Every structure is written in C-alpha cells, then in structure tokens.
mmCIF file of C-alpha atoms in Angstrom:
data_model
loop_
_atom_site.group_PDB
_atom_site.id
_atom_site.type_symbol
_atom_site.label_atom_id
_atom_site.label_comp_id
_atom_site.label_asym_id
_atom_site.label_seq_id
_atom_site.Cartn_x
_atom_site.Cartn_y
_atom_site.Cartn_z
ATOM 1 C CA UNK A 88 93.739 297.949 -49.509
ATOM 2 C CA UNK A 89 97.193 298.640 -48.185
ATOM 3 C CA UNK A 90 96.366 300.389 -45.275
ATOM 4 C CA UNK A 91 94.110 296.877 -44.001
ATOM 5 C CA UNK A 92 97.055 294.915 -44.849
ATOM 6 C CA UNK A 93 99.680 296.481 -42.782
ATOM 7 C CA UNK A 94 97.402 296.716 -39.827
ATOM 8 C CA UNK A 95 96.603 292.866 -40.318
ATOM 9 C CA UNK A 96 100.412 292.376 -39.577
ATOM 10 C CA UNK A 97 100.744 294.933 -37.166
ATOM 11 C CA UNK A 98 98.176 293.312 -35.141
ATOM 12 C CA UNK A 99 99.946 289.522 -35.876
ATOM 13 C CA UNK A 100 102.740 290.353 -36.032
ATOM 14 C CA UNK A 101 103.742 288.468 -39.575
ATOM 15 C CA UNK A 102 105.651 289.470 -42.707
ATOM 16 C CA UNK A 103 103.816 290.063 -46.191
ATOM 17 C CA UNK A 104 106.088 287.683 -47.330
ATOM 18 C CA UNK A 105 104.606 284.774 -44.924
ATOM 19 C CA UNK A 106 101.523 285.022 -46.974
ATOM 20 C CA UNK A 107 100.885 282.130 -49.390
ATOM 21 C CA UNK A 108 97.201 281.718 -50.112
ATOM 22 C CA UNK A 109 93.718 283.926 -49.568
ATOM 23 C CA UNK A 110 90.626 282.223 -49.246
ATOM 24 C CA UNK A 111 88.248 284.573 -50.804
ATOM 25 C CA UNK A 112 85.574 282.372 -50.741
ATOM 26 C CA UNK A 113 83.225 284.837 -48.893
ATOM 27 C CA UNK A 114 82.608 288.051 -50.457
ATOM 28 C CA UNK A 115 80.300 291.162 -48.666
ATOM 29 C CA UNK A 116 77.507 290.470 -51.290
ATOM 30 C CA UNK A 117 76.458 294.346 -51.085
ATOM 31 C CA UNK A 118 79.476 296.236 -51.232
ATOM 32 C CA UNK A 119 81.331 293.013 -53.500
ATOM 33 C CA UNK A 120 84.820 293.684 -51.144
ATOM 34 C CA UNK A 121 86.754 290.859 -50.219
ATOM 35 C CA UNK A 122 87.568 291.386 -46.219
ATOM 36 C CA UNK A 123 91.345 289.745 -47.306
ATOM 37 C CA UNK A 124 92.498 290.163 -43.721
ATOM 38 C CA UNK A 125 89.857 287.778 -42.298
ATOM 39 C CA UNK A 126 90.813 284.982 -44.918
ATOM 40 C CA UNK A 127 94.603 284.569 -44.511
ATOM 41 C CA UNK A 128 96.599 281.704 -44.709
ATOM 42 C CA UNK A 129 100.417 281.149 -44.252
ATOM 43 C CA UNK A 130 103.859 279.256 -43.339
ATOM 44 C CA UNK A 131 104.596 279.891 -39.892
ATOM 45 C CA UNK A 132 108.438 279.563 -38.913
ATOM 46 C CA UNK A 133 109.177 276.083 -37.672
ATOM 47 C CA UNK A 134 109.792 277.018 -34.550
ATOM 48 C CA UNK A 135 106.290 278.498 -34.182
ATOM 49 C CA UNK A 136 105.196 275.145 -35.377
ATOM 50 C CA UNK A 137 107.049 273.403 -32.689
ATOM 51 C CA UNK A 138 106.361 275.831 -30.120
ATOM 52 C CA UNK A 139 102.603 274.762 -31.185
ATOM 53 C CA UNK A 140 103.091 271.068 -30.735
ATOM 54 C CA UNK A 141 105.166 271.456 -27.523
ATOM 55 C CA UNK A 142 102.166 273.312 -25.789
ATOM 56 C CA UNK A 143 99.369 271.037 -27.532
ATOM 57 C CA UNK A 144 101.237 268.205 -26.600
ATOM 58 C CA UNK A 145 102.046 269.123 -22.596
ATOM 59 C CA UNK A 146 98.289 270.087 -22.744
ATOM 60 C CA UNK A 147 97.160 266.550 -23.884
ATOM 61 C CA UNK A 148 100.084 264.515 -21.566
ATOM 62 C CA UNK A 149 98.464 266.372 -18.117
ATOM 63 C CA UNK A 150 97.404 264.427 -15.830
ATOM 64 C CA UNK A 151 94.182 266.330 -15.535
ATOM 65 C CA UNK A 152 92.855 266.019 -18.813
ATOM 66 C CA UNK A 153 89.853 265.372 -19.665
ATOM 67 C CA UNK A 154 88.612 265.147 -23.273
ATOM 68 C CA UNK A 155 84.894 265.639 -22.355
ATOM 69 C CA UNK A 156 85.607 269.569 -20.985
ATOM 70 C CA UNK A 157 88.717 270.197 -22.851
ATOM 71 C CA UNK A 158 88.421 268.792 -26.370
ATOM 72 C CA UNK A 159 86.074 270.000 -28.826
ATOM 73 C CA UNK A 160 85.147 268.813 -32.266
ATOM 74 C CA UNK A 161 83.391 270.579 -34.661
ATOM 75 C CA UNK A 162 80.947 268.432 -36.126
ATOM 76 C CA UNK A 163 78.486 271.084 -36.923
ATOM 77 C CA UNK A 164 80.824 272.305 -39.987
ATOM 78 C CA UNK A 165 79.996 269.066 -41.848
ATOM 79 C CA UNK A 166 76.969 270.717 -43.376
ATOM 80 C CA UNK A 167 79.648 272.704 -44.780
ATOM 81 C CA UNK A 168 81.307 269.843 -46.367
ATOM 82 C CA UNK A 169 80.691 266.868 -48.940
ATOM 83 C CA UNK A 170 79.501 264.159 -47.224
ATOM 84 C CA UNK A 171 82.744 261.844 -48.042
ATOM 85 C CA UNK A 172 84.852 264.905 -46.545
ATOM 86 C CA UNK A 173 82.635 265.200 -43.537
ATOM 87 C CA UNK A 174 84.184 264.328 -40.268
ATOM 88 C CA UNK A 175 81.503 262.004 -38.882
ATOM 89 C CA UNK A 176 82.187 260.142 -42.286
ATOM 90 C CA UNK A 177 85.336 260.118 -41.545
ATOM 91 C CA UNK A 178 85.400 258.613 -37.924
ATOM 92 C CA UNK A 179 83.197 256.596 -39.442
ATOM 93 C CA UNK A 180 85.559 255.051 -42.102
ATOM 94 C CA UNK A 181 88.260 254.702 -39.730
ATOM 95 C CA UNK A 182 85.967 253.500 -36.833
ATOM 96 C CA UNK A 183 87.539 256.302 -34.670
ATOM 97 C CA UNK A 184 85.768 258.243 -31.561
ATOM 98 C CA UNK A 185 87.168 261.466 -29.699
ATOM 99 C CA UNK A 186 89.840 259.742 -28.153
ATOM 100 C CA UNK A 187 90.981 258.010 -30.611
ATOM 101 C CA UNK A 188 91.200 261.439 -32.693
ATOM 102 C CA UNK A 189 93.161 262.728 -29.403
ATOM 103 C CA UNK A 190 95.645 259.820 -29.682
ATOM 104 C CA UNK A 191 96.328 261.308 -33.344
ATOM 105 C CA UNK A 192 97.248 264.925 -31.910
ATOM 106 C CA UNK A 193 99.883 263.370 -29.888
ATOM 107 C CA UNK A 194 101.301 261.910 -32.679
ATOM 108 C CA UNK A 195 101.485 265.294 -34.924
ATOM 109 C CA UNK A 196 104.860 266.514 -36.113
ATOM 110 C CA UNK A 197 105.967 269.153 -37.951
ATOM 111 C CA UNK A 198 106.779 267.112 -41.079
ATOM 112 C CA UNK A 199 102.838 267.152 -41.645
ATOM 113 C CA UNK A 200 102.595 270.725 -41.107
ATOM 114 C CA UNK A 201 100.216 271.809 -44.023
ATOM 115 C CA UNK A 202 99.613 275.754 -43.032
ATOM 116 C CA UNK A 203 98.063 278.335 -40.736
ATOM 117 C CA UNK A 204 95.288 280.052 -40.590
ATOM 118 C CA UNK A 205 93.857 283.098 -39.451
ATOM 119 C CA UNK A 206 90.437 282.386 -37.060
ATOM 120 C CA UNK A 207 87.710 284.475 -39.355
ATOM 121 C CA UNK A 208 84.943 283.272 -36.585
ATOM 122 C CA UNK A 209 87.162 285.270 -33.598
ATOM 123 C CA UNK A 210 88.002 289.081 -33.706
ATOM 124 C CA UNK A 211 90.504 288.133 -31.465
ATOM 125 C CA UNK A 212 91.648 284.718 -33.119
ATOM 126 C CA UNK A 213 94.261 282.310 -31.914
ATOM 127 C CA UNK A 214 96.405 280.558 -35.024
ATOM 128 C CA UNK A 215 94.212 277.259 -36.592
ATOM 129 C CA UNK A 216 97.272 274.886 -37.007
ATOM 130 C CA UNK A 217 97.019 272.415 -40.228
ATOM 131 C CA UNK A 218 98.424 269.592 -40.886
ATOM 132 C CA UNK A 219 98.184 266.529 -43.206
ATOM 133 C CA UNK A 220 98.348 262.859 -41.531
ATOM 134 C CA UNK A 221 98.297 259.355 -43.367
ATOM 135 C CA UNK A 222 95.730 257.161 -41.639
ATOM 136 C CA UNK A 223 95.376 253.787 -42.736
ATOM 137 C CA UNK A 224 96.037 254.887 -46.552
ATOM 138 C CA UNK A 225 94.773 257.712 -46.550
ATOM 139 C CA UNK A 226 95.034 261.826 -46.047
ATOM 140 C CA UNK A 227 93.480 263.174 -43.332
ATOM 141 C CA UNK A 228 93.321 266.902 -43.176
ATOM 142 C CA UNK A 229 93.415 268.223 -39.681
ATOM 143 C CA UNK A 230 93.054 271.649 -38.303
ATOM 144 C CA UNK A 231 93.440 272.469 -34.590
ATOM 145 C CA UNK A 232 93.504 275.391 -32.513
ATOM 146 C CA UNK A 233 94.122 275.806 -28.462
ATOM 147 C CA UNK A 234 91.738 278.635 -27.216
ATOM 148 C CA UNK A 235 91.783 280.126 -24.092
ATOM 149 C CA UNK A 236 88.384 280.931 -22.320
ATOM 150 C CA UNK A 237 87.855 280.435 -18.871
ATOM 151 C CA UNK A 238 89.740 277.144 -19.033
ATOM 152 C CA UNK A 239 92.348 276.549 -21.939
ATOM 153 C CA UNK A 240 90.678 273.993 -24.317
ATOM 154 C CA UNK A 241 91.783 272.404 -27.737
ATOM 155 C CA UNK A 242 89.477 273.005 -30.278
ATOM 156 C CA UNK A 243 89.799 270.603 -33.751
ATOM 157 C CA UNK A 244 87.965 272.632 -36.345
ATOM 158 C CA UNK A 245 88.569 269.878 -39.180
ATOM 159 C CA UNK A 246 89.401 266.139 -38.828
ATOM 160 C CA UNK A 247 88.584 264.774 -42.355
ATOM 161 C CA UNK A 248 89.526 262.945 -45.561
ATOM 162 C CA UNK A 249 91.695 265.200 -47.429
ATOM 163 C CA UNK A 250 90.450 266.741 -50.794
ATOM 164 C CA UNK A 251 93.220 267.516 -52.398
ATOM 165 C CA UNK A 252 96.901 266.413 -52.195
ATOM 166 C CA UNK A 253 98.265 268.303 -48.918
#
C-alpha cells in the first residue's frame, strides 16, 4: 500500500498531507483492492487554483474560441446520476445552454473552489478542478478540466445541482 502511494506523488508531485478524501466507490470485484491512487481527491495551493483560472479564463477570452470544437460537456454521465442531479435537468431548471454554462466559467473564483481531483478515466490525467457556484438559489456543483489533445479543449465533467452542502 505504501509503495503505490509514494509513487502516486512522485508522479504528481503532491504531499500526503494534501490528501483530504478517497472515493472508494469502485472496488476490483475479484481481487476486493481498492486502486486508492486512481480515486484521489485534494486542496490544491491557491495559487494552483489561480494559476487554473488564469489559463481557463485566457482560454475562454480568445478571440478564436469556439465553444462547438473547444467545449465539451459530459452529458453521457447523467445515467450516472439521479435524475434531479443530472445536468440536462439542470440546464433545464435554469433554462441554460452551452454558452450560457461558458458564461459561468468566466465568472469562477477561487472563493468557490470545492477540491481537485485526480482523472481515474486518463492514465495520464490532467487535474478536474471543482468548485461550488450559487445560481439563482441554488448550488451548482461544477467540475472542469482543460485537456490537451491535438487542440487544447475545456472539458466540464459535471455541471449540476449540488447534493450535498459544498
């Protein structure tokens, strides 16, 4: 078990102490072994935080964006989720689209910084960023990433009502 944990932070470079929560949701059914380092979350510094927003801001603000090849939103992990914490239900309730949800990453500070997370889907993962943003009354949990493929594109995992208190 130790010897997986240090070469989790060897690889991300992050402190043991960073660590706040596991998500041990998904257990190897045959072996019954948690893979811990693929379900991390943490506090990242604040300036990591910031350095996030600068770059996901600038990336919105250019002049060549365009949310149809550099926004994606993961609608396919509703069937995941309750149908009241679903993020077509969501968009829904607040009559949003895709640009309106871009509008809202603009507006993201680090006062509604919730967490971060490690990518589990990516063997190579860049950071999902969290955060926790009052719309209209009400929490809305969002979780965010910027990936680089071909063509650096921002990737919102989770735009939903929030569950629990953030």
């Amino acid at each position: 078990m130790a010897k997986r944990q240090s070469s989790f932070f060897a690889y991300n470079k992050h402190k043991a102490l960073d660590i706040i929560s596991i998500d041990m949701y998904n257990i190897n059914r045959y072996d019954k072994r948690c893979q811990m380092y693929r379900y991390l979350a943490y506090i990242s510094k604040k300036r990591d935080v910031e350095k996030f927003l600068d770059e996901l801001h600038a990336f919105i603000n250019r002049e060549d964006f365009d949310i149809a090849k550099d926004f994606f939103l993961n609608i396919a992990g509703d069937s995941k989720r309750e149908r009241s914490f679903s993020i077509k239900y969501t968009m829904y309730k607040l009559g949003y689209d895709n640009v309106d949800i871009v509008e809202i990453l603009k507006t993201l500070c680090v006062k509604e910084y919730s967490e971060t997370k490690i990518d589990k889907d990516n063997t190579h993962p860049p950071l999902l960023f969290v955060f926790g943003k009052v719309i209209d009354g009400k929490e809305v949990y969002i979780k965010i990433k910027l990936r680089e493929r071909a063509k650096r594109d921002i990737a919102c995992i989770s735009f939903h009502f929030a569950k629990n208190k953030m």
